Amino acid sequence: MSPSYKIVNQVFVIVLDDPHTRNALTIPQFVQLAELLELADKHPHTTATLVVGRGPMFSAGANIKTVAELKNKTSSEILSEISAKNLYLVHLFTSHRKLLVVGLNGPVIGLTASLVALADLVYAQNQKVFMSFPFTNIGLTTECAAAVSLPHRLGLSTALEHVLLAKPLSAAKLHELGLVNRVFDLDDCDAFNDQLANMLTKELVGLDRDTIFVNKRLMRHTFDTQVRAQALQETMSGVADWTANKPQTAFDEIVAGKRKHKL
């Protein structure tokens, strides 16, 4: 199921709702997410954009079927099918004018986790939430500027440990380090998503919309500049991994039970 959206007062809510795949996104679905972010940015009456998920996970990252279709591709094909879209997503996340909020209803992995690290505010539904960046498990360089965003938001030592050793980060740890703003204690994802939309609606009352946008841009300027530069470097490094079929082979071995992993 494609990402969808709804408007709740001043909040533009984007919903990932494909629980059968654990919200593992195909390339077309990542493009649809990008298009919704653009739509949210241009909406004349909203102040915040909230991205939420339904089902057991926020997102399992890239869909395995998508990865399987990328075998034996040329550099030009990889640049077109993956690299350009990753850069586009980073651009949209870092240039989004409005307050960009993510509500993690469950674990988030890989590419999607890298995008979450670019949000302004992040909330977790409960202590079952975790973030995982298993790039070394699948023979792939970091994506969507995780090599900059994670050291910035977690600290260099913690980021190195959890990226290089592919160790998941618990909700409690993410909250302690400041990447997650608050961990709720809710069992139902719909109740969590509704509570977030209502909470943001209340918190935006009495605040000047344009000043939110200006202050956000000023506060994020240095970070966003570094992220965009790093995203380009990661993209160029990642092309070699994809053309060598490293992640494609790794996913095949994981599915076949031939490779130990931390996904």
Short mmCIF file of C-alpha atoms in Angstrom, two decimals:
data_model
loop_
_atom_site.label_atom_id
_atom_site.label_comp_id
_atom_site.label_asym_id
_atom_site.label_seq_id
_atom_site.Cartn_x
_atom_site.Cartn_y
_atom_site.Cartn_z
CA MET A 1 0.00 0.00 0.00
CA SER A 2 1.31 3.44 -0.92
CA PRO A 3 1.99 6.11 1.70
CA SER A 4 -1.09 8.28 2.27
CA TYR A 5 -1.84 11.54 4.01
CA LYS A 6 -4.49 13.46 5.93
CA ILE A 7 -4.77 16.92 7.45
CA VAL A 8 -5.38 17.31 11.19
CA ASN A 9 -5.76 21.02 11.93
CA GLN A 10 -2.27 22.50 11.38
CA VAL A 11 -0.63 19.09 11.01
CA PHE A 12 -0.02 17.35 7.66
CA VAL A 13 0.09 13.64 8.58
CA ILE A 14 1.89 11.17 6.28
CA VAL A 15 1.06 7.53 7.01
CA LEU A 16 3.15 4.46 6.13
CA ASP A 17 0.58 1.67 6.12
CA ASP A 18 1.77 -1.62 4.64
CA PRO A 19 2.01 -3.91 7.68
CA HIS A 20 2.33 -7.07 5.54
CA THR A 21 5.78 -5.87 4.42
CA ARG A 22 6.47 -4.17 7.77
CA ASN A 23 6.48 -0.92 5.82
CA ALA A 24 9.56 -1.98 3.86
CA LEU A 25 9.44 0.53 1.02
CA THR A 26 9.96 -0.14 -2.67
CA ILE A 27 11.68 2.48 -4.82
CA PRO A 28 8.31 3.78 -6.11
CA GLN A 29 7.08 4.06 -2.51
CA PHE A 30 10.16 6.08 -1.52
CA VAL A 31 9.35 8.36 -4.45
CA GLN A 32 5.75 8.65 -3.24
CA LEU A 33 7.03 9.55 0.23
CA ALA A 34 9.15 12.27 -1.36
CA GLU A 35 6.15 13.59 -3.29
CA LEU A 36 4.07 13.76 -0.10
CA LEU A 37 6.86 15.67 1.67
CA GLU A 38 6.82 18.17 -1.18
CA LEU A 39 3.05 18.46 -0.95
CA ALA A 40 3.25 18.98 2.81
CA ASP A 41 5.91 21.66 2.43
CA LYS A 42 3.70 23.62 0.02
CA HIS A 43 0.43 23.21 1.92
CA PRO A 44 -0.80 26.73 2.74
CA HIS A 45 -2.43 26.03 6.10
CA THR A 46 -0.19 23.54 7.94
CA THR A 47 2.72 24.28 10.24
CA ALA A 48 3.97 20.78 11.05
CA THR A 49 4.51 17.60 9.04
CA LEU A 50 4.10 14.35 10.97
CA VAL A 51 5.28 11.02 9.52
CA VAL A 52 3.82 7.96 11.25
CA GLY A 53 3.53 4.23 10.65
CA ARG A 54 0.94 1.52 11.21
CA GLY A 55 1.54 -2.13 12.06
CA PRO A 56 4.37 -3.79 14.01
CA MET A 57 7.15 -1.63 12.56
CA PHE A 58 7.63 1.96 11.47
CA SER A 59 9.69 0.67 8.55
CA ALA A 60 11.92 -2.31 7.81
CA GLY A 61 13.89 -0.14 5.36
CA ALA A 62 14.13 -1.01 1.69
CA ASN A 63 11.90 -3.79 0.38
CA ILE A 64 13.85 -6.99 -0.34
CA LYS A 65 12.12 -7.31 -3.72
CA THR A 66 13.54 -3.92 -4.67
CA VAL A 67 17.04 -5.05 -3.72
CA ALA A 68 16.66 -8.29 -5.72
CA GLU A 69 15.79 -6.30 -8.84
CA LEU A 70 19.07 -4.38 -8.64
CA LYS A 71 21.42 -7.26 -9.47
CA ASN A 72 23.99 -6.77 -12.21
CA LYS A 73 23.15 -3.11 -12.77
CA THR A 74 25.59 -0.65 -14.31
CA SER A 75 26.85 2.45 -12.52
CA SER A 76 24.53 4.60 -14.62
CA GLU A 77 21.54 2.46 -13.70
CA ILE A 78 22.39 2.57 -9.99
CA LEU A 79 22.82 6.35 -10.13
CA SER A 80 19.40 6.67 -11.74
CA GLU A 81 17.47 4.09 -9.71
CA ILE A 82 18.98 4.57 -6.24
CA SER A 83 21.50 7.38 -5.89
CA ALA A 84 19.44 10.19 -7.39
CA LYS A 85 16.42 9.24 -5.29
CA ASN A 86 18.47 9.08 -2.07
CA LEU A 87 19.89 12.54 -2.75
CA TYR A 88 16.40 13.80 -3.52
CA LEU A 89 15.07 12.48 -0.20
CA VAL A 90 17.94 14.07 1.73
CA HIS A 91 17.28 17.35 -0.05
CA LEU A 92 13.59 17.23 0.88
CA PHE A 93 14.24 16.35 4.52
CA THR A 94 16.86 19.07 4.95
CA SER A 95 15.00 21.77 3.04
CA HIS A 96 11.55 21.12 4.55
CA ARG A 97 10.33 24.48 5.84
CA LYS A 98 7.90 23.14 8.40
CA LEU A 99 8.38 21.40 11.71
CA LEU A 100 9.18 17.83 10.62
CA VAL A 101 8.14 15.24 13.19
CA VAL A 102 8.38 11.43 13.14
CA GLY A 103 6.30 9.12 15.31
CA LEU A 104 7.93 5.71 15.64
CA ASN A 105 5.20 3.13 16.22
CA GLY A 106 7.82 0.37 16.12
CA PRO A 107 11.39 -0.41 15.03
CA VAL A 108 12.97 1.36 12.07
CA ILE A 109 15.86 -0.05 10.06
CA GLY A 110 18.41 0.98 7.45
CA LEU A 111 17.67 3.67 4.89
CA THR A 112 14.43 4.71 6.59
CA ALA A 113 16.23 4.99 9.93
CA SER A 114 18.76 7.30 8.29
CA LEU A 115 15.90 9.53 7.14
CA VAL A 116 14.38 9.56 10.64
CA ALA A 117 17.70 10.90 11.95
CA LEU A 118 17.13 13.98 9.75
CA ALA A 119 13.79 14.92 11.36
CA ASP A 120 13.33 17.82 13.78
CA LEU A 121 11.50 15.88 16.49
CA VAL A 122 11.16 12.13 17.02
CA TYR A 123 8.75 10.34 19.36
CA ALA A 124 8.54 6.63 20.20
CA GLN A 125 5.34 4.73 20.95
CA ASN A 126 6.89 2.56 23.67
CA GLN A 127 10.08 0.86 24.82
CA LYS A 128 9.79 -1.78 22.07
CA VAL A 129 10.97 0.77 19.53
CA PHE A 130 14.55 0.58 18.30
CA MET A 131 16.65 1.97 15.46
CA SER A 132 19.11 -0.15 13.52
CA PHE A 133 21.70 0.77 10.89
CA PRO A 134 22.90 -2.64 9.61
CA PHE A 135 24.97 -1.31 6.71
CA THR A 136 28.04 -3.39 7.58
CA ASN A 137 25.80 -6.47 7.71
CA ILE A 138 24.91 -6.04 4.05
CA GLY A 139 28.19 -4.67 2.69
CA LEU A 140 26.91 -1.17 2.01
CA THR A 141 28.19 2.28 2.93
CA THR A 142 25.92 4.45 5.04
CA GLU A 143 23.03 6.10 3.24
CA CYS A 144 21.17 9.41 3.42
CA ALA A 145 23.98 11.11 5.35
CA ALA A 146 23.88 8.81 8.38
CA ALA A 147 27.67 9.26 8.62
CA VAL A 148 27.03 12.89 9.62
CA SER A 149 23.60 12.84 11.26
CA LEU A 150 24.33 10.02 13.72
CA PRO A 151 27.61 11.41 15.13
CA HIS A 152 25.87 14.79 15.42
CA ARG A 153 22.83 13.46 17.24
CA LEU A 154 24.30 10.54 19.20
CA GLY A 155 27.95 11.49 19.67
CA LEU A 156 30.83 10.11 17.63
CA SER A 157 31.74 7.15 19.86
CA THR A 158 28.17 5.89 20.14
CA ALA A 159 27.55 6.33 16.41
CA LEU A 160 30.72 4.42 15.53
CA GLU A 161 29.78 1.56 17.85
CA HIS A 162 26.25 1.16 16.58
CA VAL A 163 26.97 1.65 12.87
CA LEU A 164 30.25 -0.22 12.48
CA LEU A 165 29.12 -3.13 14.68
CA ALA A 166 25.50 -2.99 13.45
CA LYS A 167 24.14 -2.81 17.00
CA PRO A 168 20.52 -1.66 17.43
CA LEU A 169 19.75 1.41 19.54
CA SER A 170 16.93 1.00 22.07
CA ALA A 171 14.25 3.61 22.64
CA ALA A 172 15.66 4.28 26.10
CA LYS A 173 19.16 4.87 24.70
CA LEU A 174 17.83 7.08 21.90
CA HIS A 175 15.92 9.16 24.45
CA GLU A 176 18.92 9.39 26.76
CA LEU A 177 21.11 10.67 23.91
CA GLY A 178 18.49 13.12 22.64
CA LEU A 179 17.56 11.72 19.24
CA VAL A 180 14.15 10.69 20.58
CA ASN A 181 12.33 13.50 22.37
CA ARG A 182 9.93 11.34 24.35
CA VAL A 183 9.02 7.67 24.78
CA PHE A 184 5.30 7.08 25.29
CA ASP A 185 3.77 4.02 26.96
CA LEU A 186 1.12 3.01 24.45
CA ASP A 187 0.26 -0.35 22.89
CA ASP A 188 -1.93 0.77 19.99
CA CYS A 189 -0.30 2.54 17.05
CA ASP A 190 -3.48 4.37 16.02
CA ALA A 191 -3.89 5.78 19.53
CA PHE A 192 -0.24 6.86 19.45
CA ASN A 193 -0.57 8.50 16.04
CA ASP A 194 -3.74 10.34 17.05
CA GLN A 195 -2.19 11.48 20.31
CA LEU A 196 0.82 12.90 18.47
CA ALA A 197 -1.34 14.83 16.00
CA ASN A 198 -3.46 16.23 18.84
CA MET A 199 -0.41 17.06 20.93
CA LEU A 200 1.20 18.99 18.08
CA THR A 201 -2.07 20.80 17.40
CA LYS A 202 -2.19 22.01 21.02
CA GLU A 203 1.49 22.94 21.14
CA LEU A 204 1.24 25.05 17.99
CA VAL A 205 -1.51 27.25 19.44
CA GLY A 206 -0.28 30.81 19.97
CA LEU A 207 2.96 30.32 18.03
CA ASP A 208 3.86 32.45 15.02
CA ARG A 209 4.03 30.17 11.99
CA ASP A 210 6.57 32.18 9.99
CA THR A 211 8.88 32.56 12.98
CA ILE A 212 8.90 28.80 13.47
CA PHE A 213 10.05 28.40 9.87
CA VAL A 214 12.77 31.06 10.11
CA ASN A 215 14.15 29.86 13.44
CA LYS A 216 14.19 26.27 12.24
CA ARG A 217 16.19 27.25 9.16
CA LEU A 218 18.70 29.24 11.22
CA MET A 219 19.14 26.54 13.87
CA ARG A 220 19.61 23.74 11.34
CA HIS A 221 21.73 25.62 8.78
CA THR A 222 25.15 24.19 9.69
CA PHE A 223 23.82 20.67 10.22
CA ASP A 224 21.87 20.65 6.95
CA THR A 225 24.86 21.95 4.99
CA GLN A 226 27.04 19.14 6.33
CA VAL A 227 24.33 16.56 5.66
CA ARG A 228 23.95 17.53 2.01
CA ALA A 229 27.70 17.38 1.40
CA GLN A 230 27.99 14.00 3.13
CA ALA A 231 25.03 12.57 1.21
CA LEU A 232 26.87 13.17 -2.05
CA GLN A 233 30.04 11.44 -0.77
CA GLU A 234 28.03 8.46 0.49
CA THR A 235 26.22 8.17 -2.82
CA MET A 236 29.44 7.96 -4.79
CA SER A 237 30.85 5.33 -2.41
CA GLY A 238 27.63 3.33 -2.47
CA VAL A 239 27.57 3.01 -6.26
CA ALA A 240 30.61 0.72 -6.11
CA ASP A 241 28.90 -1.51 -3.54
CA TRP A 242 25.75 -1.84 -5.62
CA THR A 243 27.54 -2.53 -8.91
CA ALA A 244 29.60 -5.21 -7.13
CA ASN A 245 26.29 -6.80 -6.00
CA LYS A 246 27.40 -6.73 -2.35
CA PRO A 247 24.07 -5.78 -0.74
CA GLN A 248 22.11 -7.88 -3.22
CA THR A 249 24.19 -10.96 -2.35
CA ALA A 250 23.94 -10.23 1.37
CA PHE A 251 20.14 -10.03 1.24
CA ASP A 252 19.97 -13.32 -0.70
CA GLU A 253 22.12 -15.00 1.96
CA ILE A 254 20.05 -13.52 4.79
CA VAL A 255 16.79 -14.73 3.25
CA ALA A 256 18.34 -18.19 2.70
CA GLY A 257 19.58 -18.31 6.29
CA LYS A 258 23.22 -18.47 5.20
CA ARG A 259 24.38 -15.23 6.79
CA LYS A 260 24.25 -14.13 10.42
CA HIS A 261 22.71 -10.70 10.72
CA LYS A 262 21.30 -8.11 13.12
CA LEU A 263 18.35 -7.00 11.01
#
